[in-house]
Coordinates of C-alpha atoms in Angstrom, one line a residue:
X1 CA -0.3 -48.9 -27.3
X2 CA 3.4 -48.2 -27.0
X3 CA 3.5 -47.1 -30.6
X4 CA 0.6 -44.8 -30.1
X5 CA 2.2 -43.2 -27.0
X6 CA 5.5 -42.9 -28.9
X7 CA 3.8 -41.2 -31.8
X8 CA 2.0 -38.8 -29.5
X9 CA 5.3 -37.7 -28.0
X10 CA 6.7 -36.9 -31.5
X11 CA 3.8 -35.4 -33.5
X12 CA 0.1 -35.5 -33.8
X13 CA -0.9 -37.8 -36.7
X14 CA -4.0 -39.2 -38.4
X15 CA -4.9 -42.8 -38.5
X16 CA -5.0 -44.8 -41.7
X17 CA -6.3 -48.3 -42.1
X18 CA -4.4 -50.6 -44.5
X19 CA -6.5 -51.6 -47.5
X20 CA -5.3 -55.1 -48.3
X21 CA -7.2 -57.9 -50.0
X22 CA -8.3 -60.7 -47.8
X23 CA -6.2 -60.1 -44.8
X24 CA -2.7 -59.1 -43.9
X25 CA -0.3 -59.4 -40.9
X26 CA -1.2 -57.1 -38.0
X27 CA 0.2 -53.6 -38.4
X28 CA -0.6 -50.1 -37.4
X29 CA -0.5 -47.6 -40.2
X30 CA -0.8 -43.8 -39.9
X31 CA -1.7 -41.3 -42.5
X32 CA 0.8 -38.6 -43.4
X33 CA -0.3 -35.3 -42.0
X34 CA -0.8 -32.5 -44.4
X35 CA 2.2 -30.5 -45.2
X36 CA 3.2 -27.6 -47.4
X37 CA 6.2 -27.1 -49.7
X38 CA 8.2 -29.5 -51.8
X39 CA 9.9 -31.1 -48.8
X40 CA 7.7 -32.2 -45.9
X41 CA 8.3 -30.8 -42.4
X42 CA 9.5 -33.0 -39.6
X43 CA 7.2 -35.8 -38.7
X44 CA 7.2 -39.3 -37.4
X45 CA 4.5 -41.9 -38.0
X46 CA 3.9 -45.1 -36.2
X47 CA 2.0 -47.7 -36.9
X48 CA -0.5 -62.6 -36.7
X49 CA -1.9 -87.3 -39.4
X50 CA -4.5 -87.9 -41.9
X51 CA -7.5 -89.7 -40.4
X52 CA -11.3 -89.7 -40.7
X53 CA -13.9 -89.9 -38.0
X54 CA -17.7 -90.1 -37.7
X55 CA -19.6 -86.9 -37.2
X56 CA -21.3 -86.3 -33.9
X57 CA -24.5 -84.6 -32.8
X58 CA -24.0 -81.7 -30.4
X59 CA -26.8 -80.3 -28.4
X60 CA -25.1 -77.9 -26.0
X61 CA -27.1 -74.8 -26.9
X62 CA -25.0 -72.4 -24.8
X63 CA -21.6 -73.7 -26.1
X64 CA -19.7 -70.8 -27.5
X65 CA -17.7 -73.2 -29.7
X66 CA -20.9 -74.5 -31.3
X67 CA -19.6 -73.7 -34.8
X68 CA -16.2 -75.2 -34.2
X69 CA -15.1 -78.1 -36.4
X70 CA -15.3 -81.7 -35.2
X71 CA -12.9 -82.0 -32.2
X72 CA -11.3 -85.1 -33.8
X73 CA -9.4 -83.0 -36.3
X74 CA -6.9 -81.8 -33.6
X75 CA -3.4 -82.7 -34.7
X76 CA -4.2 -83.3 -38.4
X77 CA -1.2 -82.5 -40.6
X78 CA -2.6 -83.5 -44.0
X79 CA -5.9 -82.0 -44.9
X80 CA -8.9 -84.4 -44.8
X81 CA -12.0 -82.2 -45.4
X82 CA -14.5 -85.0 -44.6
X83 CA -13.2 -85.1 -41.0
X84 CA -14.6 -81.7 -40.4
X85 CA -18.2 -82.7 -40.7
X86 CA -20.3 -82.0 -37.7
X87 CA -24.1 -81.9 -36.9
X88 CA -25.4 -79.3 -34.4
X89 CA -28.8 -78.6 -33.1
X90 CA -30.1 -75.1 -33.9
X91 CA -33.5 -73.4 -33.3
X92 CA -35.9 -73.1 -36.3
X93 CA -39.2 -71.5 -37.0
X94 CA -41.9 -73.0 -39.2
X95 CA -43.6 -70.5 -41.5
X96 CA -45.7 -70.5 -44.6
X97 CA -43.8 -69.9 -47.9
X98 CA -45.5 -66.6 -48.6
X99 CA -44.6 -65.3 -45.1
X100 CA -40.8 -66.0 -45.2
X101 CA -39.7 -62.6 -46.4
X102 CA -41.7 -60.8 -43.7
X103 CA -40.4 -63.1 -41.0
X104 CA -36.8 -62.6 -42.1
X105 CA -37.2 -58.9 -42.0
X106 CA -38.9 -58.9 -38.6
X107 CA -36.4 -61.2 -37.0
X108 CA -33.2 -60.1 -38.8
X109 CA -31.3 -59.8 -35.5
X110 CA -32.1 -63.4 -34.6
X111 CA -31.9 -65.2 -37.9
X112 CA -28.7 -67.2 -38.7
X113 CA -26.2 -65.0 -40.5
X114 CA -23.3 -67.4 -40.9
X115 CA -21.7 -67.3 -44.3
X116 CA -22.3 -70.4 -46.5
X117 CA -25.3 -71.6 -44.5
X118 CA -28.9 -71.2 -45.7
X119 CA -31.2 -69.2 -43.5
X120 CA -34.3 -70.8 -45.0
X121 CA -34.7 -74.6 -45.8
X122 CA -37.6 -76.7 -46.9
X123 CA -39.8 -78.3 -44.3
X124 CA -39.6 -82.1 -44.8
X125 CA -43.1 -82.5 -43.3
X126 CA -45.0 -79.9 -45.4
X127 CA -44.0 -78.6 -48.9
X128 CA -46.0 -75.4 -48.3
X129 CA -43.9 -74.5 -45.3
X130 CA -40.3 -73.4 -44.8
X131 CA -38.0 -73.5 -41.8
X132 CA -36.3 -70.3 -40.9
X133 CA -33.0 -71.1 -39.2
X134 CA -32.3 -69.0 -36.1
X135 CA -29.0 -68.2 -34.4
X136 CA -28.6 -70.4 -31.3
X137 CA -26.3 -67.8 -29.7
X138 CA -29.2 -65.3 -30.0
X139 CA -31.7 -67.8 -28.6
X140 CA -29.8 -69.8 -26.0
X141 CA -33.0 -71.1 -24.5
X142 CA -34.5 -71.9 -27.9
X143 CA -37.4 -69.5 -27.3
X144 CA -38.2 -66.0 -28.7
X145 CA -38.6 -62.9 -26.6
X146 CA -42.0 -61.5 -25.9
X147 CA -41.7 -58.7 -28.3
X148 CA -40.6 -61.0 -31.1
X149 CA -43.5 -63.3 -30.4
X150 CA -46.0 -60.4 -30.7
X151 CA -44.5 -59.5 -34.1
X152 CA -45.0 -63.1 -35.3
X153 CA -48.6 -63.3 -34.0
X154 CA -49.3 -60.2 -36.1
X155 CA -48.0 -62.1 -39.1
X156 CA -50.1 -65.1 -38.2
X157 CA -47.0 -67.2 -37.5
X158 CA -46.8 -69.7 -34.7
X159 CA -43.9 -68.4 -32.4
X160 CA -43.0 -71.8 -31.1
X161 CA -39.4 -72.7 -31.9
X162 CA -38.5 -76.2 -32.9
X163 CA -35.1 -78.0 -33.1
X164 CA -33.3 -78.6 -36.4
X165 CA -30.2 -80.7 -37.1
X166 CA -27.8 -78.6 -39.1
X167 CA -24.9 -80.3 -40.8
X168 CA -21.7 -78.3 -40.9
X169 CA -19.0 -79.2 -43.3
X170 CA -15.4 -78.0 -44.1
X171 CA -16.9 -75.4 -46.5
X172 CA -18.9 -73.8 -43.6
X173 CA -15.9 -73.0 -41.4
X174 CA -13.6 -70.0 -41.7
X175 CA -9.9 -70.5 -42.1
X176 CA -9.2 -69.2 -38.5
X177 CA -11.7 -71.8 -37.1
X178 CA -10.2 -74.6 -39.0
X179 CA -6.6 -73.8 -38.0
X180 CA -7.5 -73.2 -34.4
X181 CA -9.2 -76.6 -34.3
X182 CA -6.2 -78.4 -35.9
X183 CA -3.2 -76.8 -34.2
X184 CA -2.4 -77.7 -30.5
X185 CA -4.5 -75.8 -28.0
X186 CA -2.9 -72.6 -26.7
X187 CA -0.6 -72.1 -29.7
X188 CA -0.8 -69.1 -32.0
X189 CA -2.9 -69.5 -35.1
X190 CA -2.3 -67.5 -38.2
X191 CA -4.5 -67.2 -41.2
X192 CA -2.8 -64.0 -42.3
X193 CA -0.7 -63.6 -45.4
X194 CA 0.6 -61.2 -47.9
X195 CA -1.2 -61.6 -51.3
X196 CA 1.0 -61.2 -54.4
X197 CA -1.3 -61.9 -57.3
X198 CA -2.3 -65.5 -57.1
X199 CA 0.3 -66.2 -54.4
X200 CA -0.3 -66.2 -50.7
X201 CA 3.0 -65.5 -48.9
X202 CA 3.1 -66.7 -45.3
X203 CA 5.6 -66.3 -42.5
X204 CA 5.0 -69.3 -40.4
X205 CA 6.5 -69.8 -36.9
X206 CA 8.4 -72.9 -35.8
X207 CA 5.5 -74.5 -34.0
X208 CA 3.3 -74.1 -37.1
X209 CA 5.8 -75.8 -39.5
X210 CA 4.5 -79.4 -39.0
X211 CA 1.1 -78.2 -40.2
X212 CA 2.5 -76.0 -43.0
X213 CA 1.0 -78.0 -46.0
X214 CA -2.4 -78.1 -44.3
X215 CA -2.2 -74.4 -43.6
X216 CA -1.3 -73.6 -47.2
X217 CA -4.2 -75.6 -48.6
X218 CA -6.7 -74.0 -46.2
X219 CA -5.5 -70.6 -47.3
X220 CA -6.0 -71.6 -50.9
X221 CA -9.5 -73.1 -50.2
X222 CA -10.8 -70.1 -48.3
X223 CA -9.5 -67.3 -50.5
X224 CA -10.8 -67.1 -54.1
X225 CA -8.1 -66.3 -56.6
X226 CA -5.3 -67.8 -54.5
X227 CA -3.8 -70.8 -56.2
X228 CA -0.4 -71.0 -54.6
X229 CA 0.8 -70.7 -51.0
X230 CA 4.4 -70.2 -50.1
X231 CA 6.4 -69.9 -46.8
X232 CA 9.5 -67.8 -46.5
X233 CA 12.4 -70.1 -45.3
X234 CA 15.1 -67.5 -44.6
X235 CA 15.4 -63.8 -43.9
X236 CA 16.3 -61.3 -46.6
X237 CA 20.1 -61.2 -46.4
X238 CA 21.1 -61.8 -49.9
X239 CA 22.7 -59.2 -52.2
X240 CA 19.7 -59.3 -54.4
X241 CA 17.0 -58.9 -51.6
X242 CA 15.2 -62.1 -52.4
X243 CA 14.6 -65.0 -50.1
X244 CA 14.3 -68.8 -50.3
X245 CA 10.7 -70.0 -50.1
X246 CA 8.8 -73.3 -50.0
X247 CA 5.6 -74.0 -51.9
X248 CA 3.2 -75.3 -49.3
X249 CA 0.2 -76.1 -51.5
X250 CA -1.2 -75.4 -55.0
X251 CA 0.6 -74.8 -58.2
X252 CA 4.4 -74.0 -58.3
X253 CA 4.1 -71.1 -60.7
X254 CA 5.7 -68.1 -59.0
X255 CA 5.5 -65.7 -62.0
X256 CA 2.5 -63.5 -61.1
X257 CA 0.8 -60.2 -61.8
X258 CA 0.0 -57.6 -59.2
X259 CA -1.7 -54.2 -59.2
X260 CA -0.7 -51.3 -57.0
X261 CA -2.1 -47.8 -57.0
X262 CA -3.8 -48.6 -60.4
X263 CA -0.5 -49.7 -62.0
X264 CA 0.1 -53.3 -63.1
X265 CA 3.4 -55.1 -62.5
X266 CA 4.6 -58.6 -63.5
X267 CA 7.3 -60.4 -61.6
X268 CA 8.8 -63.7 -60.5
X269 CA 8.2 -63.7 -56.8
X270 CA 11.0 -66.2 -56.2
X271 CA 13.7 -64.0 -57.8
X272 CA 12.8 -60.4 -57.0
X273 CA 11.6 -58.4 -54.0
X274 CA 8.0 -57.3 -53.7
X275 CA 6.1 -56.2 -50.6
X276 CA 2.4 -55.3 -50.9
X277 CA 2.6 -53.5 -47.5
X278 CA 4.7 -50.7 -49.1
X279 CA 1.9 -49.5 -51.4
X280 CA 1.1 -46.5 -49.2
X281 CA 4.8 -45.6 -49.0
X282 CA 5.3 -45.8 -52.8
X283 CA 2.3 -43.5 -53.2
X284 CA 3.5 -41.0 -50.5
X285 CA 6.8 -40.5 -52.3
X286 CA 5.3 -40.2 -55.8
X287 CA 2.9 -37.6 -54.4
X288 CA 5.9 -35.4 -53.5
X289 CA 6.9 -35.2 -57.2
X290 CA 5.6 -32.8 -59.8
X291 CA 5.6 -33.2 -63.6
X292 CA 9.1 -32.3 -64.9
X293 CA 10.9 -33.4 -61.8
X294 CA 13.8 -35.8 -62.0
X295 CA 13.8 -39.0 -59.9
X296 CA 16.9 -41.2 -59.3
X297 CA 15.8 -44.5 -58.0
X298 CA 19.0 -46.2 -56.7
X299 CA 17.5 -49.5 -55.6
X300 CA 14.5 -49.6 -58.0
X301 CA 13.4 -53.2 -57.8
X302 CA 10.7 -53.9 -60.4
X303 CA 9.7 -50.2 -60.5
X304 CA 7.1 -49.3 -57.8
X305 CA 8.6 -45.8 -57.5
X306 CA 10.0 -45.4 -61.0
X307 CA 7.0 -46.3 -63.1
X308 CA 4.3 -44.2 -61.3
X309 CA 6.8 -41.3 -61.3
X310 CA 7.2 -41.7 -65.1
X311 CA 3.5 -41.8 -65.5
X312 CA 3.4 -38.5 -63.7
X313 CA 5.7 -37.1 -66.5
X314 CA 8.9 -37.1 -64.4
X315 CA 12.2 -37.9 -65.9
X316 CA 13.4 -41.2 -64.2
X317 CA 16.7 -42.9 -63.8
X318 CA 16.1 -46.4 -62.3
X319 CA 18.8 -48.8 -61.2
X320 CA 19.0 -52.3 -59.6
X321 CA 21.9 -54.6 -59.0
X322 CA 19.8 -57.8 -59.3
X323 CA 19.7 -58.9 -62.9
X324 CA 16.2 -60.4 -62.4
X325 CA 14.9 -57.1 -61.0
X326 CA 16.6 -55.3 -63.9
X327 CA 14.8 -57.6 -66.4
X328 CA 11.4 -57.2 -64.8
X329 CA 11.9 -53.5 -64.5
X330 CA 12.5 -53.2 -68.2
X331 CA 9.4 -55.5 -68.8
X332 CA 7.2 -53.4 -66.5
X333 CA 8.3 -50.1 -68.1
X334 CA 7.2 -51.6 -71.5
X335 CA 4.0 -53.0 -70.0
X336 CA 3.0 -49.6 -68.7
X337 CA 4.3 -47.8 -71.8
X338 CA 6.8 -45.6 -70.0
X339 CA 10.0 -47.2 -71.4
X340 CA 10.8 -44.0 -73.3
X341 CA 10.7 -42.0 -70.0
X342 CA 12.8 -44.3 -67.8
X343 CA 16.5 -44.9 -68.2
X344 CA 17.2 -48.3 -66.7
X345 CA 20.6 -49.4 -65.2
X346 CA 21.9 -52.7 -63.8
X347 CA 24.7 -51.4 -61.5
X348 CA 25.9 -51.4 -57.9
X349 CA 24.2 -48.5 -56.0
X350 CA 27.5 -46.7 -55.4
X351 CA 28.5 -47.0 -59.0
X352 CA 25.1 -45.7 -60.1
X353 CA 25.4 -42.6 -57.8
X354 CA 29.0 -41.9 -58.8
X355 CA 28.2 -42.5 -62.5
X356 CA 24.8 -41.6 -64.1
X357 CA 23.5 -39.6 -61.1
X358 CA 26.7 -37.5 -60.8
X359 CA 26.8 -37.0 -64.5
X360 CA 23.2 -35.8 -64.7
X361 CA 23.4 -33.5 -61.7
X362 CA 26.7 -32.0 -63.0
X363 CA 24.9 -31.1 -66.2
X364 CA 21.6 -30.0 -64.7
X365 CA 22.3 -28.2 -61.5
X366 CA 24.4 -25.4 -63.0
X367 CA 21.4 -24.5 -65.1
X368 CA 19.0 -24.3 -62.2
X369 CA 17.6 -20.8 -61.6
X370 CA 16.1 -19.6 -58.3
X371 CA 12.7 -19.4 -59.9
X372 CA 13.0 -22.8 -61.7
X373 CA 10.5 -25.4 -60.4
X374 CA 12.3 -28.6 -61.4
X375 CA 13.3 -30.6 -58.3
X376 CA 15.7 -33.5 -58.1
X377 CA 14.7 -36.5 -55.9
X378 CA 16.9 -39.5 -55.0
X379 CA 15.1 -42.6 -53.5
X380 CA 17.3 -45.1 -51.7
X381 CA 14.9 -48.0 -50.7
X382 CA 17.3 -50.6 -49.3
X383 CA 16.5 -50.4 -45.6
X384 CA 19.2 -52.9 -44.5
X385 CA 22.1 -50.9 -46.1
X386 CA 21.0 -47.6 -47.7
X387 CA 22.2 -45.4 -44.9
X388 CA 25.7 -46.7 -45.5
X389 CA 25.6 -45.4 -49.1
X390 CA 25.1 -41.7 -48.0
X391 CA 28.8 -41.1 -47.7
X392 CA 28.8 -41.2 -51.6
X393 CA 27.3 -37.7 -51.5
X394 CA 30.4 -36.2 -49.9
X395 CA 32.0 -34.0 -52.5
X396 CA 30.1 -35.9 -55.2
X397 CA 30.2 -32.7 -57.4
X398 CA 33.1 -30.4 -58.2
X399 CA 31.9 -26.9 -59.1
X400 CA 30.4 -23.9 -57.5
X401 CA 27.2 -24.7 -55.5
X402 CA 23.9 -24.2 -57.2
X403 CA 21.0 -22.3 -55.7
X404 CA 19.7 -23.9 -52.5
X405 CA 16.4 -24.7 -54.2
X406 CA 18.1 -26.9 -56.7
X407 CA 19.8 -29.1 -54.2
X408 CA 18.6 -32.8 -54.6
X409 CA 16.3 -34.2 -52.0
X410 CA 17.2 -37.7 -50.7
X411 CA 14.6 -40.2 -49.3
X412 CA 16.7 -42.8 -47.6
X413 CA 15.2 -45.9 -45.9
X414 CA 16.6 -47.8 -42.9
X415 CA 15.7 -50.2 -40.1
X416 CA 16.1 -49.4 -36.5
X417 CA 15.8 -51.3 -33.2
X418 CA 16.6 -48.3 -31.1
X419 CA 14.1 -47.0 -28.5
X420 CA 14.1 -43.7 -30.4
X421 CA 14.2 -44.9 -34.0
X422 CA 13.9 -41.4 -35.5
X423 CA 16.8 -40.1 -33.5
X424 CA 18.8 -43.3 -34.4
X425 CA 18.4 -43.0 -38.2
X426 CA 19.2 -39.3 -38.1
X427 CA 22.4 -39.8 -36.2
X428 CA 23.4 -42.6 -38.6
X429 CA 22.7 -40.4 -41.6
X430 CA 24.7 -37.5 -40.1
X431 CA 27.6 -39.8 -39.5
X432 CA 27.6 -41.0 -43.1
X433 CA 27.3 -37.4 -44.5
X434 CA 29.7 -35.8 -42.0
X435 CA 27.3 -33.0 -41.1
X436 CA 24.4 -32.2 -38.8
X437 CA 20.8 -32.5 -40.2
X438 CA 19.1 -30.8 -37.3
X439 CA 16.2 -28.7 -38.6
X440 CA 17.0 -29.9 -42.2
X441 CA 15.4 -33.3 -42.3
X442 CA 12.1 -35.1 -41.7
X443 CA 11.7 -38.7 -40.5
X444 CA 8.8 -40.9 -41.4
X445 CA 8.1 -44.2 -39.6
X446 CA 6.9 -46.4 -42.4
X447 CA 5.9 -49.6 -40.6
X448 CA 6.7 -52.0 -37.8
X449 CA 8.7 -54.8 -39.4
X450 CA 9.0 -57.1 -36.3
X451 CA 8.9 -56.6 -32.6
X452 CA 11.2 -53.7 -31.7
X453 CA 12.2 -53.3 -35.3
X454 CA 11.0 -50.3 -37.4
X455 CA 11.3 -49.3 -41.0
X456 CA 11.9 -45.5 -41.4
X457 CA 12.4 -43.0 -44.2
X458 CA 14.6 -39.9 -43.6
X459 CA 14.2 -37.1 -46.1
X460 CA 16.6 -34.2 -46.5
X461 CA 18.1 -31.9 -49.1
X462 CA 21.8 -32.7 -49.4
X463 CA 23.7 -29.7 -47.9
X464 CA 25.8 -27.7 -50.4
X465 CA 28.9 -28.0 -48.2
X466 CA 28.5 -31.8 -48.4
X467 CA 27.6 -32.2 -52.0
X468 CA 30.1 -29.8 -53.6
X469 CA 33.9 -29.7 -53.6
X470 CA 34.9 -26.2 -54.8
X471 CA 37.4 -26.4 -57.7
X472 CA 41.0 -25.1 -57.1
X473 CA 41.5 -21.6 -58.5

């Protein structure tokens, strides 16, 4: 609610729901408002001891926890699927085989809809009959309403409801229900994760760590295609933007394939940075580009900006300091058949800006005409440090300034814990550049990274008086 109020104070925005497979950590995402021109106008967007036991029969028809696993699993740290067995009493309706479909259609609001459980079972007393299983939460008194009884009488079906012993097993419970039954009462339960190919990436809290191997196995069991579950064991503070991780369950193969915005990537998740929650942001920046534009990707990673830009027929210069990222960037360029359109570098970001970027701009900008449509974009996606690199643009070029339309546009990412994150990142960018950006920049709130921590992108054309140092006569 705070985020929504904050957003309203800054700009009217449209809501956007994250499309992620299975599930993802809670986040609020907003869709970029429509804009005109090559550079968007100002906006800000805002956006969870191994043992076994005998099953028991439960007959509390009004119990809201009717479909909870056996209570004896509380405290389990190594998964024992047999311990989750439980038998519950549910209402059932005896009908003739030929009438089953009509009854299901007429009582669709009362029929059991739980995934993995059959709605119709054989009648052990009469092979010509079937038992239609009803939802005990919809029939707490084990009796149908008058209108439902009238419908059944028209179908020549006896409306009397009987009791049926339904066996629930581990396979019938959802991951949230399993973890809620296992972890201590009152503690947060998470079944959310980031999916990276066949890998489920979790961020477990301290109180969940004793149960981490069980949690990992449950995530694998309940999510088809997931064969490995890992937990991050430190924050991203290394030079190469990767983090240590522990394999919780499943195979230890961390080389995986992912698909984002219809483009395939391959990577070693233990050695390079990849965040599936940035899919929308990658797409947003690429949509700003036009065929023939030039993109300089200073912290390119494995190519989520560079490769789609190259596919859009842009000229791309992509750089990353991490040798593993550089290796996978080259691999993914070949994989997507854009290796001839992307020049790849393995350099420090400052060296890349002062070397290949300066050289290319020095050659290209003097040739830019007012009517020329080629635009130059510089993406700096290293939120922890990128703003500190902006000082490189001070007098980066020595020549007469080109036309205003040819000045390169920078998209720089940063984190902020400030109460006004948009103002904070603008002031930090201005301090690095040594000039004011009032009226000359736009700020986009990409996502909430942690409580009171936002990831933002500030976009601006580098002012001519910052970029150029006039040559001495």
